[in-house]
């Protein structure tokens, strides 16, 4: 009798063990780093501090995103950088917890993503010098050297583990000739980075949509990236939201996989993403989208599981908190563009400081052990 009981107990243990191995709820590890940018809910000391508090408490990597123009002359000549730029870097470093991993994300393009990044506005060099740099084509060797020096400067400051040196490089609105110049630029920059930093992964990121043009441009850049890096805000572009319904359950099949499959050997990262939890209405962009906290949470569940399944290296959610207050500040400063509304309501925390369901999904994944 004792032998039979032992046998039944052993069978039960094996059954339980087998069930645990196949139940995704029991998975206690994740392959990917999780982080956000320090973009604050408002441009006040209190909200900036809260953004870093979120990073230091609820992330294992921070995305330091630079998209405010480039001090070309200073970088090219290796002279002192603009004071405001230096102060921005120092603030980021001071407020980021010691030991936090850093993802450096740098745009060589302006916000329209089809023109060279403008000159850093707070630079004190003359207007004539600024204009000279703005006129240079992407194929100019001095421009390439200036950009390489600029990225190297930021790398020396932040000691990143990953670098995106070509934010959102596959816009559908590229002119083919101009794109070829930009492709040449990326090829030269990538070659220099890999020669001087062979152990650091460098990437260019691709905006995810269903267009043939965007996909084709991305396919031409795969050879200049170590990761398949996605920039994804599907509620704006996905065909299933054409009538305003942004339920992620309605996404077309293989919406992300088409881009992921650009390479069978290069790891996946989400270089930036987010999803609306409130309605998005921007008449100037012909946008009228329904957003809910539940759909936002379902989107986060969708991409975290995708990252796990694909053994992704990183997931960056751009804004941790809605920035309604920042929109008002930008308007009062005369700097407002309707473009800023697109990501306003994508936070894990709403504008009143209340956590959404997505926050708890984020925490549940963050609590899993990050594998090396």
Coordinates of C-alpha atoms in Angstrom, one line a residue:
X1 CA 0.0 0.0 0.0
X2 CA 2.8 2.4 0.9
X3 CA 4.5 1.8 -2.5
X4 CA 1.2 2.5 -4.3
X5 CA 0.7 5.8 -2.3
X6 CA 4.3 6.8 -3.1
X7 CA 3.8 6.1 -6.8
X8 CA 0.5 8.1 -6.9
X9 CA 2.2 11.0 -5.0
X10 CA 5.1 11.0 -7.5
X11 CA 2.7 11.0 -10.5
X12 CA 0.9 14.0 -8.9
X13 CA 4.2 15.9 -8.4
X14 CA 5.2 15.3 -12.0
X15 CA 1.7 16.5 -13.2
X16 CA 2.0 19.6 -11.2
X17 CA 5.5 20.3 -12.4
X18 CA 4.4 19.8 -16.0
X19 CA 1.5 22.1 -15.5
X20 CA 3.8 24.8 -14.1
X21 CA 6.1 24.6 -17.0
X22 CA 3.4 25.3 -19.5
X23 CA 1.4 27.9 -17.6
X24 CA 2.6 31.4 -18.7
X25 CA 1.2 32.8 -15.4
X26 CA 4.0 30.9 -13.6
X27 CA 6.8 32.3 -15.7
X28 CA 9.1 34.2 -13.3
X29 CA 11.7 35.5 -15.8
X30 CA 11.8 37.9 -18.6
X31 CA 14.3 38.5 -21.4
X32 CA 13.9 42.3 -21.8
X33 CA 14.8 45.4 -19.9
X34 CA 11.9 47.7 -19.1
X35 CA 12.1 51.5 -19.0
X36 CA 10.6 54.9 -19.9
X37 CA 12.0 58.3 -20.8
X38 CA 12.1 61.1 -18.3
X39 CA 9.5 63.1 -20.2
X40 CA 7.6 64.8 -17.3
X41 CA 3.9 65.5 -16.8
X42 CA 4.8 69.2 -16.6
X43 CA 8.0 71.3 -16.8
X44 CA 8.2 71.9 -13.1
X45 CA 10.8 70.7 -10.6
X46 CA 8.1 68.6 -8.8
X47 CA 7.0 66.7 -12.0
X48 CA 10.6 66.2 -13.2
X49 CA 11.4 64.7 -9.9
X50 CA 8.4 62.4 -10.1
X51 CA 9.4 61.2 -13.6
X52 CA 12.8 60.2 -12.2
X53 CA 11.2 58.7 -9.1
X54 CA 9.2 56.5 -11.5
X55 CA 12.3 55.5 -13.4
X56 CA 14.3 54.7 -10.3
X57 CA 11.5 52.7 -8.7
X58 CA 9.6 51.1 -11.6
X59 CA 12.3 50.5 -14.4
X60 CA 15.6 48.7 -14.8
X61 CA 16.7 50.9 -17.7
X62 CA 16.2 54.6 -18.6
X63 CA 15.8 55.9 -22.1
X64 CA 17.7 59.2 -22.5
X65 CA 16.1 60.6 -25.7
X66 CA 17.7 63.5 -27.5
X67 CA 15.6 65.1 -30.2
X68 CA 16.2 68.8 -29.8
X69 CA 18.6 69.5 -32.5
X70 CA 22.4 69.1 -32.7
X71 CA 25.3 71.5 -31.9
X72 CA 27.1 70.6 -35.1
X73 CA 30.0 73.1 -34.9
X74 CA 30.8 72.4 -31.3
X75 CA 30.7 68.6 -31.9
X76 CA 32.8 68.9 -35.1
X77 CA 35.5 71.0 -33.5
X78 CA 35.3 69.2 -30.1
X79 CA 34.8 72.5 -28.3
X80 CA 32.7 73.4 -25.3
X81 CA 29.1 72.3 -25.7
X82 CA 26.2 74.9 -25.1
X83 CA 25.7 75.6 -21.4
X84 CA 22.0 74.5 -21.4
X85 CA 22.9 71.3 -23.2
X86 CA 25.6 70.5 -20.6
X87 CA 23.1 71.3 -17.8
X88 CA 20.5 69.0 -19.3
X89 CA 23.0 66.2 -19.3
X90 CA 24.1 66.8 -15.8
X91 CA 20.5 66.9 -14.5
X92 CA 19.7 63.6 -16.2
X93 CA 22.8 62.0 -14.6
X94 CA 22.2 63.5 -11.2
X95 CA 18.6 62.3 -11.0
X96 CA 19.1 58.8 -12.4
X97 CA 19.8 56.2 -9.7
X98 CA 23.4 54.9 -9.6
X99 CA 23.7 51.7 -11.5
X100 CA 20.6 52.2 -13.6
X101 CA 21.1 50.9 -17.2
X102 CA 21.0 53.5 -19.9
X103 CA 19.6 53.4 -23.4
X104 CA 20.8 56.4 -25.5
X105 CA 18.3 57.4 -28.2
X106 CA 19.5 60.1 -30.6
X107 CA 17.7 61.6 -33.6
X108 CA 19.7 62.7 -36.7
X109 CA 16.4 63.8 -38.2
X110 CA 14.0 66.7 -37.4
X111 CA 10.6 65.9 -36.0
X112 CA 9.2 65.4 -39.5
X113 CA 11.7 62.5 -39.8
X114 CA 12.6 63.3 -43.4
X115 CA 15.0 66.2 -42.9
X116 CA 18.3 66.7 -41.1
X117 CA 18.0 67.7 -37.4
X118 CA 18.0 71.4 -36.9
X119 CA 20.9 73.2 -35.1
X120 CA 20.6 73.1 -31.3
X121 CA 18.7 76.4 -30.7
X122 CA 20.4 77.5 -27.5
X123 CA 23.9 77.3 -29.1
X124 CA 25.7 80.7 -29.0
X125 CA 27.5 80.2 -32.4
X126 CA 26.6 82.8 -35.1
X127 CA 23.6 82.4 -37.3
X128 CA 25.9 82.2 -40.3
X129 CA 27.7 79.2 -38.9
X130 CA 24.3 77.5 -38.1
X131 CA 23.1 78.2 -41.6
X132 CA 26.3 76.6 -43.1
X133 CA 25.6 73.4 -41.2
X134 CA 21.9 73.3 -42.0
X135 CA 22.8 73.6 -45.7
X136 CA 25.1 70.6 -45.7
X137 CA 23.7 67.3 -47.2
X138 CA 23.8 64.0 -45.4
X139 CA 26.6 62.9 -47.6
X140 CA 29.0 65.6 -46.5
X141 CA 32.0 64.1 -44.6
X142 CA 32.1 67.0 -42.1
X143 CA 28.4 66.4 -41.2
X144 CA 29.1 62.7 -40.7
X145 CA 32.1 63.5 -38.5
X146 CA 30.1 66.1 -36.4
X147 CA 27.4 63.6 -35.8
X148 CA 29.8 60.8 -34.8
X149 CA 31.5 63.2 -32.4
X150 CA 28.1 64.2 -31.0
X151 CA 27.0 60.7 -30.3
X152 CA 30.4 59.8 -28.9
X153 CA 30.2 62.8 -26.5
X154 CA 26.8 61.6 -25.2
X155 CA 28.1 58.0 -24.9
X156 CA 31.1 59.2 -22.8
X157 CA 28.6 61.1 -20.5
X158 CA 26.1 58.3 -20.1
X159 CA 27.9 55.0 -20.6
X160 CA 24.9 53.4 -22.3
X161 CA 24.4 49.6 -22.9
X162 CA 22.5 50.3 -26.2
X163 CA 22.5 53.2 -28.6
X164 CA 19.8 54.2 -31.2
X165 CA 21.6 56.6 -33.5
X166 CA 18.8 56.8 -36.1
X167 CA 15.5 57.4 -34.5
X168 CA 12.5 56.6 -36.7
X169 CA 14.4 56.3 -40.0
X170 CA 11.8 54.8 -42.3
X171 CA 9.1 57.5 -42.8
X172 CA 6.7 56.9 -45.7
X173 CA 7.1 60.5 -46.8
X174 CA 10.8 60.2 -47.8
X175 CA 11.8 61.3 -51.2
X176 CA 13.8 58.4 -52.6
X177 CA 16.8 60.5 -53.5
X178 CA 17.0 62.1 -50.1
X179 CA 16.5 58.8 -48.5
X180 CA 19.5 57.4 -50.3
X181 CA 21.6 60.2 -49.0
X182 CA 20.4 59.5 -45.5
X183 CA 21.0 55.8 -45.9
X184 CA 24.6 56.6 -46.9
X185 CA 24.9 58.8 -43.8
X186 CA 23.7 55.9 -41.6
X187 CA 26.1 53.5 -43.3
X188 CA 29.1 55.6 -42.6
X189 CA 28.1 56.4 -39.0
X190 CA 27.4 52.8 -38.2
X191 CA 30.7 51.7 -39.7
X192 CA 32.6 54.1 -37.5
X193 CA 30.7 53.2 -34.3
X194 CA 31.2 49.5 -34.8
X195 CA 35.0 50.1 -35.4
X196 CA 35.4 52.1 -32.1
X197 CA 32.7 50.4 -29.9
X198 CA 32.6 46.7 -31.1
X199 CA 30.9 45.4 -28.0
X200 CA 28.0 47.9 -27.9
X201 CA 24.8 47.2 -29.9
X202 CA 23.9 50.1 -32.2
X203 CA 20.5 50.5 -33.9
X204 CA 18.2 52.5 -36.1
X205 CA 14.5 52.4 -35.2
X206 CA 11.6 51.7 -37.6
X207 CA 8.1 53.2 -37.3
X208 CA 5.6 50.3 -37.5
X209 CA 2.8 50.7 -39.9
X210 CA 1.2 48.8 -42.8
X211 CA 2.6 50.8 -45.7
X212 CA 4.7 49.3 -48.4
X213 CA 7.0 52.3 -48.4
X214 CA 7.8 52.3 -44.7
X215 CA 8.6 48.6 -44.8
X216 CA 10.8 48.9 -47.9
X217 CA 12.8 51.8 -46.4
X218 CA 13.2 49.8 -43.2
X219 CA 14.4 46.7 -45.2
X220 CA 17.1 48.9 -46.8
X221 CA 18.5 49.8 -43.4
X222 CA 18.6 46.4 -41.7
X223 CA 22.3 46.0 -42.5
X224 CA 23.1 49.1 -40.4
X225 CA 21.4 48.0 -37.2
X226 CA 22.3 45.3 -34.6
X227 CA 18.7 45.1 -33.4
X228 CA 15.3 45.2 -35.0
X229 CA 14.2 48.3 -33.1
X230 CA 10.5 49.3 -33.3
X231 CA 8.9 52.6 -32.7
X232 CA 5.2 51.8 -32.3
X233 CA 2.1 54.0 -31.7
X234 CA -0.5 51.8 -33.5
X235 CA -3.6 53.7 -32.4
X236 CA -2.6 56.4 -34.9
X237 CA -1.8 54.3 -37.9
X238 CA -3.2 50.8 -37.7
X239 CA -5.9 50.1 -40.3
X240 CA -8.2 48.5 -37.7
X241 CA -8.6 51.9 -36.0
X242 CA -9.8 53.7 -39.2
X243 CA -13.2 54.2 -37.7
X244 CA -11.8 55.3 -34.3
X245 CA -11.9 51.9 -32.6
X246 CA -8.4 51.3 -31.1
X247 CA -9.1 47.9 -29.5
X248 CA -5.8 46.0 -29.9
X249 CA -7.7 42.7 -30.4
X250 CA -8.6 44.1 -33.9
X251 CA -5.0 44.5 -35.1
X252 CA -4.2 42.9 -38.4
X253 CA -2.4 39.6 -38.1
X254 CA 1.4 39.9 -38.0
X255 CA 1.3 43.7 -37.5
X256 CA 4.6 43.6 -35.6
X257 CA 5.9 40.4 -37.0
X258 CA 6.3 41.7 -40.5
X259 CA 9.0 44.1 -39.2
X260 CA 10.4 41.6 -36.7
X261 CA 11.0 39.1 -39.5
X262 CA 13.2 41.6 -41.4
X263 CA 16.0 39.6 -39.8
X264 CA 16.0 36.1 -38.3
X265 CA 19.2 36.7 -36.3
X266 CA 18.9 40.3 -34.9
X267 CA 17.1 40.7 -31.6
X268 CA 13.9 42.6 -31.1
X269 CA 13.6 45.8 -29.1
X270 CA 10.8 48.3 -28.7
X271 CA 12.8 51.5 -28.8
X272 CA 9.7 53.4 -27.9
X273 CA 6.0 52.8 -27.8
X274 CA 2.8 53.8 -26.0
X275 CA -1.0 53.6 -26.2
X276 CA -3.8 56.1 -25.5
X277 CA -6.0 55.5 -22.5
X278 CA -8.3 58.5 -23.4
X279 CA -9.8 59.7 -26.6
X280 CA -7.5 61.4 -29.1
X281 CA -9.1 64.1 -31.2
X282 CA -6.9 66.2 -33.4
X283 CA -8.8 67.8 -36.3
X284 CA -5.7 69.1 -38.0
X285 CA -4.4 65.5 -38.4
X286 CA -7.9 64.1 -39.1
X287 CA -7.6 62.0 -35.9
X288 CA -10.7 61.0 -33.9
X289 CA -9.7 57.9 -31.9
X290 CA -11.4 56.2 -29.0
X291 CA -9.0 55.4 -26.1
X292 CA -9.7 53.5 -23.0
X293 CA -7.6 52.4 -20.0
X294 CA -8.7 48.8 -20.7
X295 CA -7.5 48.9 -24.3
X296 CA -4.2 50.5 -23.2
X297 CA -3.7 47.6 -20.8
X298 CA -4.5 45.0 -23.4
X299 CA -1.9 46.6 -25.7
X300 CA 0.7 46.5 -23.0
X301 CA -0.2 42.8 -22.3
X302 CA 0.1 42.1 -26.1
X303 CA 3.6 43.6 -26.5
X304 CA 5.1 42.3 -23.2
X305 CA 4.1 38.8 -24.2
X306 CA 5.4 39.4 -27.7
X307 CA 8.7 40.5 -26.2
X308 CA 8.9 37.4 -24.1
X309 CA 8.0 35.1 -26.9
X310 CA 10.6 36.7 -29.2
X311 CA 13.3 37.0 -26.5
X312 CA 13.4 40.7 -26.9
X313 CA 16.2 42.7 -25.3
X314 CA 14.2 45.9 -24.3
X315 CA 10.8 47.6 -24.0
X316 CA 10.6 51.4 -23.7
X317 CA 7.3 53.0 -22.9
X318 CA 7.7 56.7 -23.8
X319 CA 5.6 58.5 -21.2
X320 CA 5.0 57.2 -17.7
X321 CA 2.3 59.9 -16.9
X322 CA -0.2 61.9 -18.9
X323 CA 1.1 65.4 -19.6
X324 CA -2.0 67.5 -19.9
X325 CA -0.4 70.1 -17.7
X326 CA 2.7 70.2 -19.9
X327 CA 0.5 71.0 -22.9
X328 CA -0.8 74.1 -21.1
X329 CA 2.8 75.2 -20.3
X330 CA 3.9 74.7 -23.9
X331 CA 0.9 76.8 -25.1
X332 CA 1.7 79.6 -22.7
X333 CA 5.3 79.6 -23.9
X334 CA 4.2 79.9 -27.5
X335 CA 5.8 76.6 -28.4
X336 CA 2.7 74.5 -29.0
X337 CA 2.2 72.2 -32.0
X338 CA -0.8 69.8 -32.4
X339 CA 1.8 67.0 -32.8
X340 CA 2.3 67.1 -29.0
X341 CA -1.2 65.9 -28.4
X342 CA -0.6 62.5 -30.0
X343 CA 1.1 61.0 -26.9
X344 CA -0.5 63.2 -24.2
X345 CA -2.8 60.4 -22.7
X346 CA -0.5 57.4 -22.9
X347 CA 0.7 57.3 -19.3
X348 CA 0.5 54.5 -16.9
X349 CA -0.6 57.3 -14.5
X350 CA -3.4 59.7 -15.5
X351 CA -3.1 63.5 -15.2
X352 CA -4.5 63.4 -11.7
X353 CA -1.9 61.0 -10.4
X354 CA -4.1 57.8 -10.5
X355 CA -2.6 54.5 -11.6
X356 CA -4.2 52.8 -14.5
X357 CA -4.5 49.0 -15.0
X358 CA -1.5 49.2 -17.3
X359 CA 0.7 50.3 -14.3
X360 CA 0.0 47.0 -12.5
X361 CA 0.6 45.0 -15.6
X362 CA 3.9 46.8 -16.0
X363 CA 4.8 46.1 -12.4
X364 CA 3.9 42.4 -12.7
X365 CA 6.4 42.1 -15.6
X366 CA 9.0 44.2 -13.8
X367 CA 8.9 41.9 -10.8
X368 CA 10.0 39.0 -13.0
X369 CA 13.8 38.3 -13.0
X370 CA 15.6 39.8 -15.9
X371 CA 17.7 37.1 -17.6
X372 CA 21.1 38.0 -18.9

